[in-house]
Amino acid sequence: MALQTSADSPVPVRTVLQLVGGWIGRLGRVWVEGQITELNRRGQTVYLTLRDPAANMSVRVVGARGVFDNPAVVDGARVVVHAKPDFYINRGSFSLTAIEVRAVGIGELLARLEQLKRTLAAEGLFRPERKRPLPFLPGTVGLICGRDSAAERDVLENARRRWPAVSFKVEPVAVQGSYAVGEVVEALRKLDADPEVEVIVITRGGGSLEDLLPFSDETMVRAVAAARTPVVSAIGHEQDNPLLDLVADHRASTPTDAAKRVVPDVREQVALVHQLRDRGRRAVTGRIERERTWLASVRSRPALADPVREVERKHEQVLTMRDRARRAVGAALDRAGDRLTHTRARLTALSPAATLERGYAIVQRPDGAVVRSAEELEPGDGLLVRLPDGKRSVTVEN
């Protein structure tokens, strides 16, 4: 039930604190996991802060010295605490009273990392198609690394040795411990929002599994997956494989390898330019030589070597062909004339006029029909007699 109050009828502080204490007391004993920070032993009492590695939240923990009598209880250690929530009414402060403390073992950490790995893989954060290519020659490289660390020196020195003009924006952060995740994520967001930064390198040297745990933290992994700028992971050595390596766009085995991946070697590029220039020169020279040989071959042909001689040769061919055509046409005309004369002679020999000239005549009726027998005629029939020099009309008498 909500507490009914107003400006005219307020409740005393003790009432509010007593109610808050009552509500907290109902929680009972809980198991809490976190990372130890600000560990302080005073006499028979131990005070520490238990921090959530994935969020900027923490709680005060108090307990008897015997409860924390464990070599694994040190600053930065991951522990599980069995505790009773307490609310001190007099001071209005909340804390956990530790009853039992257990260090999170390597096996348990590995099991949790494997489970997180499967979850992130199922969401597709490790898919190759999500990974973006690195720019060939970035103008500005963002670098997230430990303060004054060897990893920072390795990246800067190797990158500037390869390409002296490259520019870096360095964000020094904690790379292990309870503040590592928050600082790395904040630096990543800052560099990702900078339009001048074309690629971001997250790097640190080698270390134990516990030292590298921040780079397998879910918050950091998701922040890298959400970044718009390509990210290179260079954590530890070749055998180290935090989850950051899987979600980053490119993985470098060492900080030195990261420098080689993000910045091209000026000497190699100059050598490549020379090589390509030589190949281009050879290709162009070879093409010119082939064209020159072809041109010389064409120019050596008779048509180009002595154009007038070729014209004269063609002229001779034209005259020869003209004479052949003239002879062929003349012979054809002569043969046609002979055939015409022969045909005329045959027609003359076979012509009825020639027969009439030999003393014959053609007897016809007035309608033009030829009389072929005397028996066809009757006395008084009119006939037409055709002679060589004309026609005469006659009448049959008997």
mmCIF file of C-alpha atoms in Angstrom:
data_model
loop_
_atom_site.group_PDB
_atom_site.id
_atom_site.type_symbol
_atom_site.label_atom_id
_atom_site.label_comp_id
_atom_site.label_asym_id
_atom_site.label_seq_id
_atom_site.Cartn_x
_atom_site.Cartn_y
_atom_site.Cartn_z
ATOM 1 C CA MET A 1 0.000 0.000 0.000
ATOM 2 C CA ALA A 2 1.344 3.436 -0.945
ATOM 3 C CA LEU A 3 2.098 5.827 1.874
ATOM 4 C CA GLN A 4 -0.461 8.643 1.902
ATOM 5 C CA THR A 5 1.244 12.003 2.433
ATOM 6 C CA SER A 6 0.755 15.624 1.462
ATOM 7 C CA ALA A 7 2.298 19.009 2.116
ATOM 8 C CA ASP A 8 -0.193 19.537 4.919
ATOM 9 C CA SER A 9 0.269 16.112 6.481
ATOM 10 C CA PRO A 10 3.877 14.968 5.974
ATOM 11 C CA VAL A 11 5.449 12.007 7.730
ATOM 12 C CA PRO A 12 8.668 12.097 9.766
ATOM 13 C CA VAL A 13 11.965 10.871 8.321
ATOM 14 C CA ARG A 14 12.000 7.933 10.728
ATOM 15 C CA THR A 15 8.704 6.686 9.313
ATOM 16 C CA VAL A 16 10.026 6.683 5.755
ATOM 17 C CA LEU A 17 13.286 5.024 6.756
ATOM 18 C CA GLN A 18 11.529 2.419 8.837
ATOM 19 C CA LEU A 19 9.238 1.562 5.913
ATOM 20 C CA VAL A 20 12.197 1.368 3.512
ATOM 21 C CA GLY A 21 14.051 -0.863 5.956
ATOM 22 C CA GLY A 22 10.993 -3.084 6.241
ATOM 23 C CA TRP A 23 10.666 -3.438 2.504
ATOM 24 C CA ILE A 24 14.367 -4.278 2.088
ATOM 25 C CA GLY A 25 14.182 -6.753 4.938
ATOM 26 C CA ARG A 26 11.633 -8.758 2.983
ATOM 27 C CA LEU A 27 14.215 -9.548 0.286
ATOM 28 C CA GLY A 28 15.847 -12.195 2.429
ATOM 29 C CA ARG A 29 19.276 -13.583 1.697
ATOM 30 C CA VAL A 30 20.514 -13.337 -1.928
ATOM 31 C CA TRP A 31 23.466 -14.524 -3.989
ATOM 32 C CA VAL A 32 25.159 -11.614 -5.786
ATOM 33 C CA GLU A 33 27.930 -11.704 -8.400
ATOM 34 C CA GLY A 34 30.289 -8.846 -9.046
ATOM 35 C CA GLN A 35 33.853 -7.584 -9.115
ATOM 36 C CA ILE A 36 35.709 -6.521 -5.978
ATOM 37 C CA THR A 37 36.927 -2.945 -5.750
ATOM 38 C CA GLU A 38 38.061 -0.722 -2.859
ATOM 39 C CA LEU A 39 38.877 -3.696 -0.640
ATOM 40 C CA ASN A 40 39.667 -2.543 2.914
ATOM 41 C CA ARG A 41 40.318 -4.624 6.022
ATOM 42 C CA ARG A 42 39.865 -2.914 9.380
ATOM 43 C CA GLY A 43 40.465 -5.132 12.336
ATOM 44 C CA GLN A 44 37.962 -7.973 12.239
ATOM 45 C CA THR A 45 35.748 -6.305 9.646
ATOM 46 C CA VAL A 46 36.195 -6.168 5.883
ATOM 47 C CA TYR A 47 34.709 -3.445 3.719
ATOM 48 C CA LEU A 48 34.563 -3.550 -0.058
ATOM 49 C CA THR A 49 32.573 -2.372 -3.041
ATOM 50 C CA LEU A 50 31.008 -4.991 -5.298
ATOM 51 C CA ARG A 51 30.779 -3.577 -8.805
ATOM 52 C CA ASP A 52 28.719 -4.811 -11.734
ATOM 53 C CA PRO A 53 31.250 -5.274 -14.614
ATOM 54 C CA ALA A 54 28.603 -4.614 -17.259
ATOM 55 C CA ALA A 55 27.098 -1.441 -15.784
ATOM 56 C CA ASN A 56 28.166 1.575 -13.801
ATOM 57 C CA MET A 57 26.560 0.278 -10.607
ATOM 58 C CA SER A 58 27.970 -0.918 -7.311
ATOM 59 C CA VAL A 59 26.965 -1.796 -3.766
ATOM 60 C CA ARG A 60 28.742 -1.619 -0.414
ATOM 61 C CA VAL A 61 29.503 -5.000 1.205
ATOM 62 C CA VAL A 62 30.485 -5.513 4.865
ATOM 63 C CA GLY A 63 31.441 -8.754 6.539
ATOM 64 C CA ALA A 64 33.511 -10.432 9.189
ATOM 65 C CA ARG A 65 37.175 -10.987 8.416
ATOM 66 C CA GLY A 66 36.720 -14.743 8.567
ATOM 67 C CA VAL A 67 34.132 -14.632 5.764
ATOM 68 C CA PHE A 68 36.693 -13.053 3.429
ATOM 69 C CA ASP A 69 39.605 -15.217 4.568
ATOM 70 C CA ASN A 70 40.238 -16.445 1.012
ATOM 71 C CA PRO A 71 43.373 -15.802 -1.127
ATOM 72 C CA ALA A 72 41.118 -15.202 -4.152
ATOM 73 C CA VAL A 73 39.496 -12.154 -2.491
ATOM 74 C CA VAL A 74 41.580 -9.334 -3.962
ATOM 75 C CA ASP A 75 40.879 -6.155 -5.860
ATOM 76 C CA GLY A 76 39.558 -6.939 -9.341
ATOM 77 C CA ALA A 77 38.504 -10.527 -8.532
ATOM 78 C CA ARG A 78 35.141 -11.856 -9.683
ATOM 79 C CA VAL A 79 33.240 -13.314 -6.720
ATOM 80 C CA VAL A 80 29.820 -14.601 -5.742
ATOM 81 C CA VAL A 81 28.613 -13.304 -2.352
ATOM 82 C CA HIS A 82 25.864 -14.801 -0.224
ATOM 83 C CA ALA A 83 24.579 -11.773 1.655
ATOM 84 C CA LYS A 84 21.733 -10.275 3.592
ATOM 85 C CA PRO A 85 20.486 -6.838 2.415
ATOM 86 C CA ASP A 86 20.593 -4.325 5.278
ATOM 87 C CA PHE A 87 19.314 -0.803 5.533
ATOM 88 C CA TYR A 88 20.754 1.299 8.342
ATOM 89 C CA ILE A 89 17.889 3.482 9.422
ATOM 90 C CA ASN A 90 20.011 5.910 11.460
ATOM 91 C CA ARG A 91 22.165 6.813 8.425
ATOM 92 C CA GLY A 92 19.742 5.980 5.618
ATOM 93 C CA SER A 93 22.385 3.812 3.905
ATOM 94 C CA PHE A 94 22.096 0.461 2.158
ATOM 95 C CA SER A 95 24.672 -2.350 2.199
ATOM 96 C CA LEU A 96 25.024 -6.096 1.985
ATOM 97 C CA THR A 97 26.196 -8.117 4.977
ATOM 98 C CA ALA A 98 28.318 -10.953 3.616
ATOM 99 C CA ILE A 99 27.669 -14.436 4.932
ATOM 100 C CA GLU A 100 29.756 -16.408 2.430
ATOM 101 C CA VAL A 101 32.124 -15.471 -0.388
ATOM 102 C CA ARG A 102 33.086 -17.717 -3.281
ATOM 103 C CA ALA A 103 35.569 -16.917 -5.994
ATOM 104 C CA VAL A 104 34.312 -17.468 -9.547
ATOM 105 C CA GLY A 105 36.473 -20.310 -10.870
ATOM 106 C CA ILE A 106 38.118 -20.462 -14.297
ATOM 107 C CA GLY A 107 35.871 -23.323 -15.353
ATOM 108 C CA GLU A 108 32.769 -21.404 -14.429
ATOM 109 C CA LEU A 109 34.020 -18.291 -16.211
ATOM 110 C CA LEU A 110 34.745 -20.298 -19.349
ATOM 111 C CA ALA A 111 31.298 -21.881 -19.221
ATOM 112 C CA ARG A 112 29.660 -18.456 -18.933
ATOM 113 C CA LEU A 113 31.767 -17.106 -21.787
ATOM 114 C CA GLU A 114 30.804 -20.078 -23.943
ATOM 115 C CA GLN A 115 27.139 -19.521 -23.200
ATOM 116 C CA LEU A 116 27.459 -15.822 -24.029
ATOM 117 C CA LYS A 117 29.326 -16.729 -27.211
ATOM 118 C CA ARG A 118 26.484 -19.006 -28.335
ATOM 119 C CA THR A 119 23.913 -16.324 -27.554
ATOM 120 C CA LEU A 120 25.738 -13.642 -29.523
ATOM 121 C CA ALA A 121 26.387 -16.022 -32.422
ATOM 122 C CA ALA A 122 22.673 -16.875 -32.557
ATOM 123 C CA GLU A 123 21.937 -13.153 -32.885
ATOM 124 C CA GLY A 124 24.277 -12.983 -35.875
ATOM 125 C CA LEU A 125 26.876 -10.647 -34.360
ATOM 126 C CA PHE A 126 29.741 -12.841 -35.597
ATOM 127 C CA ARG A 127 28.517 -13.265 -39.203
ATOM 128 C CA PRO A 128 31.237 -12.550 -41.822
ATOM 129 C CA GLU A 129 28.880 -10.448 -43.947
ATOM 130 C CA ARG A 130 28.588 -7.933 -41.089
ATOM 131 C CA LYS A 131 32.303 -7.212 -41.133
ATOM 132 C CA ARG A 132 33.386 -4.099 -42.991
ATOM 133 C CA PRO A 133 36.591 -3.651 -45.009
ATOM 134 C CA LEU A 134 39.343 -1.436 -43.658
ATOM 135 C CA PRO A 135 40.170 1.782 -45.510
ATOM 136 C CA PHE A 136 43.304 1.510 -47.655
ATOM 137 C CA LEU A 137 44.958 4.614 -46.226
ATOM 138 C CA PRO A 138 43.113 6.078 -43.227
ATOM 139 C CA GLY A 139 43.782 9.732 -42.544
ATOM 140 C CA THR A 140 43.112 9.349 -38.813
ATOM 141 C CA VAL A 141 43.208 6.170 -36.726
ATOM 142 C CA GLY A 142 41.457 5.955 -33.370
ATOM 143 C CA LEU A 143 43.435 4.036 -30.745
ATOM 144 C CA ILE A 144 41.972 2.728 -27.484
ATOM 145 C CA CYS A 145 44.679 1.361 -25.209
ATOM 146 C CA GLY A 146 46.133 1.436 -21.730
ATOM 147 C CA ARG A 147 47.781 4.577 -20.438
ATOM 148 C CA ASP A 148 51.488 4.682 -21.435
ATOM 149 C CA SER A 149 51.278 0.986 -22.350
ATOM 150 C CA ALA A 150 53.639 -1.071 -24.468
ATOM 151 C CA ALA A 151 50.708 -1.846 -26.773
ATOM 152 C CA GLU A 152 50.278 1.871 -27.481
ATOM 153 C CA ARG A 153 53.968 2.272 -28.295
ATOM 154 C CA ASP A 154 53.931 -0.797 -30.550
ATOM 155 C CA VAL A 155 50.986 0.474 -32.579
ATOM 156 C CA LEU A 156 52.220 4.070 -32.888
ATOM 157 C CA GLU A 157 55.837 3.239 -33.681
ATOM 158 C CA ASN A 158 55.072 0.510 -36.218
ATOM 159 C CA ALA A 159 52.334 2.518 -37.908
ATOM 160 C CA ARG A 160 54.479 5.658 -38.231
ATOM 161 C CA ARG A 161 57.418 3.584 -39.419
ATOM 162 C CA ARG A 162 55.213 2.203 -42.166
ATOM 163 C CA TRP A 163 53.450 5.461 -43.061
ATOM 164 C CA PRO A 164 54.889 8.555 -41.332
ATOM 165 C CA ALA A 165 51.973 10.804 -42.296
ATOM 166 C CA VAL A 166 49.345 8.764 -40.453
ATOM 167 C CA SER A 167 47.509 10.580 -37.649
ATOM 168 C CA PHE A 168 46.253 9.009 -34.392
ATOM 169 C CA LYS A 169 43.641 9.978 -31.844
ATOM 170 C CA VAL A 170 44.552 8.080 -28.695
ATOM 171 C CA GLU A 171 42.022 7.393 -25.943
ATOM 172 C CA PRO A 172 43.843 6.029 -22.856
ATOM 173 C CA VAL A 173 41.617 3.773 -20.749
ATOM 174 C CA ALA A 174 41.797 1.097 -18.095
ATOM 175 C CA VAL A 175 42.299 -2.232 -19.880
ATOM 176 C CA GLN A 176 41.639 -4.474 -16.885
ATOM 177 C CA GLY A 177 39.777 -4.267 -13.639
ATOM 178 C CA SER A 178 36.358 -3.004 -12.742
ATOM 179 C CA TYR A 179 36.496 0.217 -14.775
ATOM 180 C CA ALA A 180 37.794 -1.263 -18.019
ATOM 181 C CA VAL A 181 34.452 -1.999 -19.682
ATOM 182 C CA GLY A 182 32.923 1.411 -18.999
ATOM 183 C CA GLU A 183 36.010 3.351 -20.097
ATOM 184 C CA VAL A 184 36.549 1.317 -23.258
ATOM 185 C CA VAL A 185 32.897 1.618 -24.284
ATOM 186 C CA GLU A 186 32.916 5.368 -23.645
ATOM 187 C CA ALA A 187 36.128 5.818 -25.655
ATOM 188 C CA LEU A 188 34.664 3.728 -28.484
ATOM 189 C CA ARG A 189 31.540 5.880 -28.633
ATOM 190 C CA LYS A 190 33.610 9.055 -28.642
ATOM 191 C CA LEU A 191 35.843 7.912 -31.504
ATOM 192 C CA ASP A 192 32.922 6.431 -33.435
ATOM 193 C CA ALA A 193 31.189 9.825 -33.334
ATOM 194 C CA ASP A 194 34.312 11.605 -34.651
ATOM 195 C CA PRO A 195 33.968 12.052 -38.454
ATOM 196 C CA GLU A 196 37.747 12.246 -38.897
ATOM 197 C CA VAL A 197 38.360 8.763 -37.478
ATOM 198 C CA GLU A 198 38.204 6.131 -40.250
ATOM 199 C CA VAL A 199 39.200 3.042 -38.272
ATOM 200 C CA ILE A 200 39.411 2.224 -34.542
ATOM 201 C CA VAL A 201 41.968 -0.082 -32.915
ATOM 202 C CA ILE A 202 41.267 -1.569 -29.481
ATOM 203 C CA THR A 203 44.464 -3.043 -28.065
ATOM 204 C CA ARG A 204 46.252 -4.250 -24.974
ATOM 205 C CA GLY A 205 49.064 -6.657 -24.218
ATOM 206 C CA GLY A 206 48.762 -10.220 -23.030
ATOM 207 C CA GLY A 207 47.504 -11.321 -19.643
ATOM 208 C CA SER A 208 45.624 -13.952 -17.732
ATOM 209 C CA LEU A 209 42.059 -14.960 -18.461
ATOM 210 C CA GLU A 210 40.849 -12.747 -15.639
ATOM 211 C CA ASP A 211 42.812 -9.775 -17.016
ATOM 212 C CA LEU A 212 41.225 -10.186 -20.445
ATOM 213 C CA LEU A 213 37.674 -10.713 -19.173
ATOM 214 C CA PRO A 214 36.558 -7.113 -19.882
ATOM 215 C CA PHE A 215 37.107 -7.784 -23.612
ATOM 216 C CA SER A 216 34.587 -10.624 -23.473
ATOM 217 C CA ASP A 217 32.033 -8.509 -21.646
ATOM 218 C CA GLU A 218 28.618 -8.429 -23.323
ATOM 219 C CA THR A 219 28.312 -4.654 -23.045
ATOM 220 C CA MET A 220 31.613 -4.088 -24.844
ATOM 221 C CA VAL A 221 30.895 -6.700 -27.485
ATOM 222 C CA ARG A 222 27.524 -5.158 -28.304
ATOM 223 C CA ALA A 223 29.028 -1.661 -28.397
ATOM 224 C CA VAL A 224 31.605 -2.804 -30.972
ATOM 225 C CA ALA A 225 28.865 -4.509 -33.018
ATOM 226 C CA ALA A 226 26.858 -1.262 -33.045
ATOM 227 C CA ALA A 227 29.809 0.945 -34.064
ATOM 228 C CA ARG A 228 29.642 2.504 -37.534
ATOM 229 C CA THR A 229 33.434 2.776 -37.853
ATOM 230 C CA PRO A 230 35.437 -0.388 -38.681
ATOM 231 C CA VAL A 231 37.008 -1.822 -35.514
ATOM 232 C CA VAL A 232 40.240 -3.815 -35.231
ATOM 233 C CA SER A 233 40.727 -6.008 -32.170
ATOM 234 C CA ALA A 234 44.325 -6.521 -31.036
ATOM 235 C CA ILE A 235 44.011 -8.075 -27.597
ATOM 236 C CA GLY A 236 46.845 -10.066 -26.068
ATOM 237 C CA HIS A 237 48.776 -12.603 -28.103
ATOM 238 C CA GLU A 238 47.951 -15.072 -30.860
ATOM 239 C CA GLN A 239 46.569 -17.685 -28.473
ATOM 240 C CA ASP A 240 44.245 -15.201 -26.705
ATOM 241 C CA ASN A 241 40.753 -15.122 -28.150
ATOM 242 C CA PRO A 242 38.288 -12.861 -26.299
ATOM 243 C CA LEU A 243 34.810 -12.392 -27.730
ATOM 244 C CA LEU A 244 35.861 -8.960 -28.950
ATOM 245 C CA ASP A 245 37.951 -10.712 -31.630
ATOM 246 C CA LEU A 246 34.860 -12.417 -33.008
ATOM 247 C CA VAL A 247 32.646 -9.349 -33.270
ATOM 248 C CA ALA A 248 35.324 -6.910 -34.502
ATOM 249 C CA ASP A 249 35.609 -6.266 -38.226
ATOM 250 C CA HIS A 250 39.210 -7.485 -38.209
ATOM 251 C CA ARG A 251 41.323 -9.382 -35.686
ATOM 252 C CA ALA A 252 45.018 -8.710 -35.226
ATOM 253 C CA SER A 253 47.135 -11.255 -33.387
ATOM 254 C CA THR A 254 49.235 -8.563 -31.645
ATOM 255 C CA PRO A 255 49.367 -4.757 -31.406
ATOM 256 C CA THR A 256 52.195 -4.798 -33.952
ATOM 257 C CA ASP A 257 50.032 -6.816 -36.326
ATOM 258 C CA ALA A 258 47.237 -4.266 -35.851
ATOM 259 C CA ALA A 259 49.554 -1.476 -37.043
ATOM 260 C CA LYS A 260 50.397 -3.523 -40.135
ATOM 261 C CA ARG A 261 46.732 -4.125 -40.894
ATOM 262 C CA VAL A 262 45.460 -0.562 -40.628
ATOM 263 C CA VAL A 263 48.373 1.275 -42.259
ATOM 264 C CA PRO A 264 50.106 0.283 -45.530
ATOM 265 C CA ASP A 265 53.907 0.167 -45.707
ATOM 266 C CA VAL A 266 55.132 3.201 -47.652
ATOM 267 C CA ARG A 267 58.139 1.230 -48.954
ATOM 268 C CA GLU A 268 55.945 -1.601 -50.152
ATOM 269 C CA GLN A 269 53.563 0.841 -51.815
ATOM 270 C CA VAL A 270 56.419 2.715 -53.513
ATOM 271 C CA ALA A 271 57.823 -0.607 -54.728
ATOM 272 C CA LEU A 272 54.374 -1.586 -55.953
ATOM 273 C CA VAL A 273 54.012 1.728 -57.782
ATOM 274 C CA HIS A 274 57.387 1.183 -59.459
ATOM 275 C CA GLN A 275 56.436 -2.364 -60.359
ATOM 276 C CA LEU A 276 53.108 -1.300 -61.837
ATOM 277 C CA ARG A 277 54.761 1.585 -63.665
ATOM 278 C CA ASP A 278 57.343 -0.792 -65.187
ATOM 279 C CA ARG A 279 54.612 -3.226 -66.187
ATOM 280 C CA GLY A 280 52.653 -0.396 -67.759
ATOM 281 C CA ARG A 281 55.739 0.865 -69.581
ATOM 282 C CA ARG A 282 56.490 -2.641 -70.911
ATOM 283 C CA ALA A 283 52.891 -3.089 -72.020
ATOM 284 C CA VAL A 284 52.819 0.274 -73.826
ATOM 285 C CA THR A 285 56.275 -0.237 -75.378
ATOM 286 C CA GLY A 286 55.314 -3.714 -76.571
ATOM 287 C CA ARG A 287 52.116 -2.397 -78.112
ATOM 288 C CA ILE A 288 53.988 0.405 -79.854
ATOM 289 C CA GLU A 289 56.574 -2.034 -81.209
ATOM 290 C CA ARG A 290 53.852 -4.342 -82.557
ATOM 291 C CA GLU A 291 52.091 -1.424 -84.225
ATOM 292 C CA ARG A 292 55.392 -0.181 -85.625
ATOM 293 C CA THR A 293 56.172 -3.618 -87.085
ATOM 294 C CA TRP A 294 52.699 -3.829 -88.568
ATOM 295 C CA LEU A 295 53.066 -0.340 -90.095
ATOM 296 C CA ALA A 296 56.449 -1.240 -91.626
ATOM 297 C CA SER A 297 54.914 -4.402 -93.060
ATOM 298 C CA VAL A 298 52.057 -2.442 -94.569
ATOM 299 C CA ARG A 299 54.363 0.200 -95.993
ATOM 300 C CA SER A 300 56.528 -2.471 -97.629
ATOM 301 C CA ARG A 301 53.601 -3.765 -99.704
ATOM 302 C CA PRO A 302 53.774 -2.859 -103.428
ATOM 303 C CA ALA A 303 50.605 -0.788 -103.259
ATOM 304 C CA LEU A 304 52.250 1.597 -100.807
ATOM 305 C CA ALA A 305 55.918 1.121 -101.718
ATOM 306 C CA ASP A 306 55.348 2.197 -105.417
ATOM 307 C CA PRO A 307 51.769 3.504 -105.837
ATOM 308 C CA VAL A 308 52.366 4.612 -109.498
ATOM 309 C CA ARG A 309 53.507 1.143 -110.519
ATOM 310 C CA GLU A 310 50.364 -0.312 -109.014
ATOM 311 C CA VAL A 311 48.240 2.170 -110.984
ATOM 312 C CA GLU A 312 50.100 1.264 -114.185
ATOM 313 C CA ARG A 313 49.577 -2.426 -113.493
ATOM 314 C CA LYS A 314 45.890 -1.867 -112.966
ATOM 315 C CA HIS A 315 45.794 0.226 -116.187
ATOM 316 C CA GLU A 316 47.374 -2.629 -118.120
ATOM 317 C CA GLN A 317 44.828 -5.006 -116.642
ATOM 318 C CA VAL A 318 42.009 -2.690 -117.717
ATOM 319 C CA LEU A 319 43.367 -2.475 -121.305
ATOM 320 C CA THR A 320 43.811 -6.234 -121.476
ATOM 321 C CA MET A 321 40.302 -6.836 -120.214
ATOM 322 C CA ARG A 322 38.940 -4.222 -122.661
ATOM 323 C CA ASP A 323 40.643 -5.945 -125.619
ATOM 324 C CA ARG A 324 39.406 -9.316 -124.458
ATOM 325 C CA ALA A 325 35.900 -7.918 -124.165
ATOM 326 C CA ARG A 326 36.132 -6.333 -127.624
ATOM 327 C CA ARG A 327 37.330 -9.581 -129.200
ATOM 328 C CA ALA A 328 34.675 -11.547 -127.369
ATOM 329 C CA VAL A 329 31.913 -9.162 -128.521
ATOM 330 C CA GLY A 330 33.250 -9.160 -132.140
ATOM 331 C CA ALA A 331 33.404 -12.943 -132.245
ATOM 332 C CA ALA A 332 29.901 -13.166 -130.791
ATOM 333 C CA LEU A 333 28.598 -10.725 -133.452
ATOM 334 C CA ASP A 334 30.326 -12.669 -136.230
ATOM 335 C CA ARG A 335 28.812 -15.913 -135.024
ATOM 336 C CA ALA A 336 25.387 -14.313 -134.749
ATOM 337 C CA GLY A 337 25.731 -12.910 -138.352
ATOM 338 C CA ASP A 338 26.654 -16.342 -139.686
ATOM 339 C CA ARG A 339 23.686 -17.887 -137.942
ATOM 340 C CA LEU A 340 21.403 -15.168 -139.320
ATOM 341 C CA THR A 341 22.656 -15.704 -142.909
ATOM 342 C CA HIS A 342 22.213 -19.453 -142.613
ATOM 343 C CA THR A 343 18.721 -19.042 -141.185
ATOM 344 C CA ARG A 344 17.808 -16.565 -143.960
ATOM 345 C CA ALA A 345 18.972 -19.032 -146.607
ATOM 346 C CA ARG A 346 16.911 -21.803 -145.048
ATOM 347 C CA LEU A 347 13.862 -19.575 -144.843
ATOM 348 C CA THR A 348 14.318 -18.552 -148.462
ATOM 349 C CA ALA A 349 14.619 -22.159 -149.567
ATOM 350 C CA LEU A 350 11.543 -23.183 -147.659
ATOM 351 C CA SER A 351 9.502 -20.083 -148.483
ATOM 352 C CA PRO A 352 6.268 -20.524 -150.614
ATOM 353 C CA ALA A 353 7.432 -17.619 -152.763
ATOM 354 C CA ALA A 354 10.457 -19.617 -153.811
ATOM 355 C CA THR A 355 8.184 -22.485 -154.804
ATOM 356 C CA LEU A 356 6.009 -20.144 -156.875
ATOM 357 C CA GLU A 357 9.084 -18.795 -158.654
ATOM 358 C CA ARG A 358 9.782 -22.323 -159.835
ATOM 359 C CA GLY A 359 6.407 -22.311 -161.815
ATOM 360 C CA TYR A 360 3.954 -23.313 -159.220
ATOM 361 C CA ALA A 361 0.748 -21.473 -158.197
ATOM 362 C CA ILE A 362 -1.529 -21.544 -155.167
ATOM 363 C CA VAL A 363 -5.259 -21.892 -155.787
ATOM 364 C CA GLN A 364 -7.487 -20.462 -153.072
ATOM 365 C CA ARG A 365 -11.143 -19.900 -152.530
ATOM 366 C CA PRO A 366 -12.378 -16.361 -152.002
ATOM 367 C CA ASP A 367 -12.312 -16.938 -148.264
ATOM 368 C CA GLY A 368 -8.604 -17.818 -148.431
ATOM 369 C CA ALA A 369 -8.946 -21.605 -148.103
ATOM 370 C CA VAL A 370 -6.401 -23.514 -150.258
ATOM 371 C CA VAL A 371 -7.820 -25.882 -152.857
ATOM 372 C CA ARG A 372 -6.002 -29.158 -152.515
ATOM 373 C CA SER A 373 -8.030 -31.396 -154.935
ATOM 374 C CA ALA A 374 -9.846 -30.918 -158.232
ATOM 375 C CA GLU A 375 -12.733 -32.902 -156.884
ATOM 376 C CA GLU A 376 -13.487 -30.082 -154.454
ATOM 377 C CA LEU A 377 -14.335 -27.726 -157.339
ATOM 378 C CA GLU A 378 -17.641 -27.230 -159.075
ATOM 379 C CA PRO A 379 -18.217 -25.411 -162.408
ATOM 380 C CA GLY A 380 -18.774 -21.763 -161.752
ATOM 381 C CA ASP A 381 -16.734 -21.625 -158.539
ATOM 382 C CA GLY A 382 -14.728 -18.456 -158.209
ATOM 383 C CA LEU A 383 -11.084 -18.991 -157.340
ATOM 384 C CA LEU A 384 -8.027 -16.876 -156.553
ATOM 385 C CA VAL A 385 -4.754 -17.949 -158.164
ATOM 386 C CA ARG A 386 -1.581 -16.688 -156.437
ATOM 387 C CA LEU A 387 1.409 -16.331 -158.789
ATOM 388 C CA PRO A 388 4.931 -15.060 -158.098
ATOM 389 C CA ASP A 389 4.132 -11.599 -159.431
ATOM 390 C CA GLY A 390 0.568 -11.222 -158.093
ATOM 391 C CA LYS A 391 -2.947 -12.649 -157.868
ATOM 392 C CA ARG A 392 -5.624 -13.423 -160.508
ATOM 393 C CA SER A 393 -9.307 -14.299 -160.144
ATOM 394 C CA VAL A 394 -10.599 -17.214 -162.253
ATOM 395 C CA THR A 395 -13.816 -19.202 -162.669
ATOM 396 C CA VAL A 396 -14.141 -22.950 -162.998
ATOM 397 C CA GLU A 397 -15.877 -23.863 -166.287
ATOM 398 C CA ASN A 398 -16.160 -27.639 -166.253
#
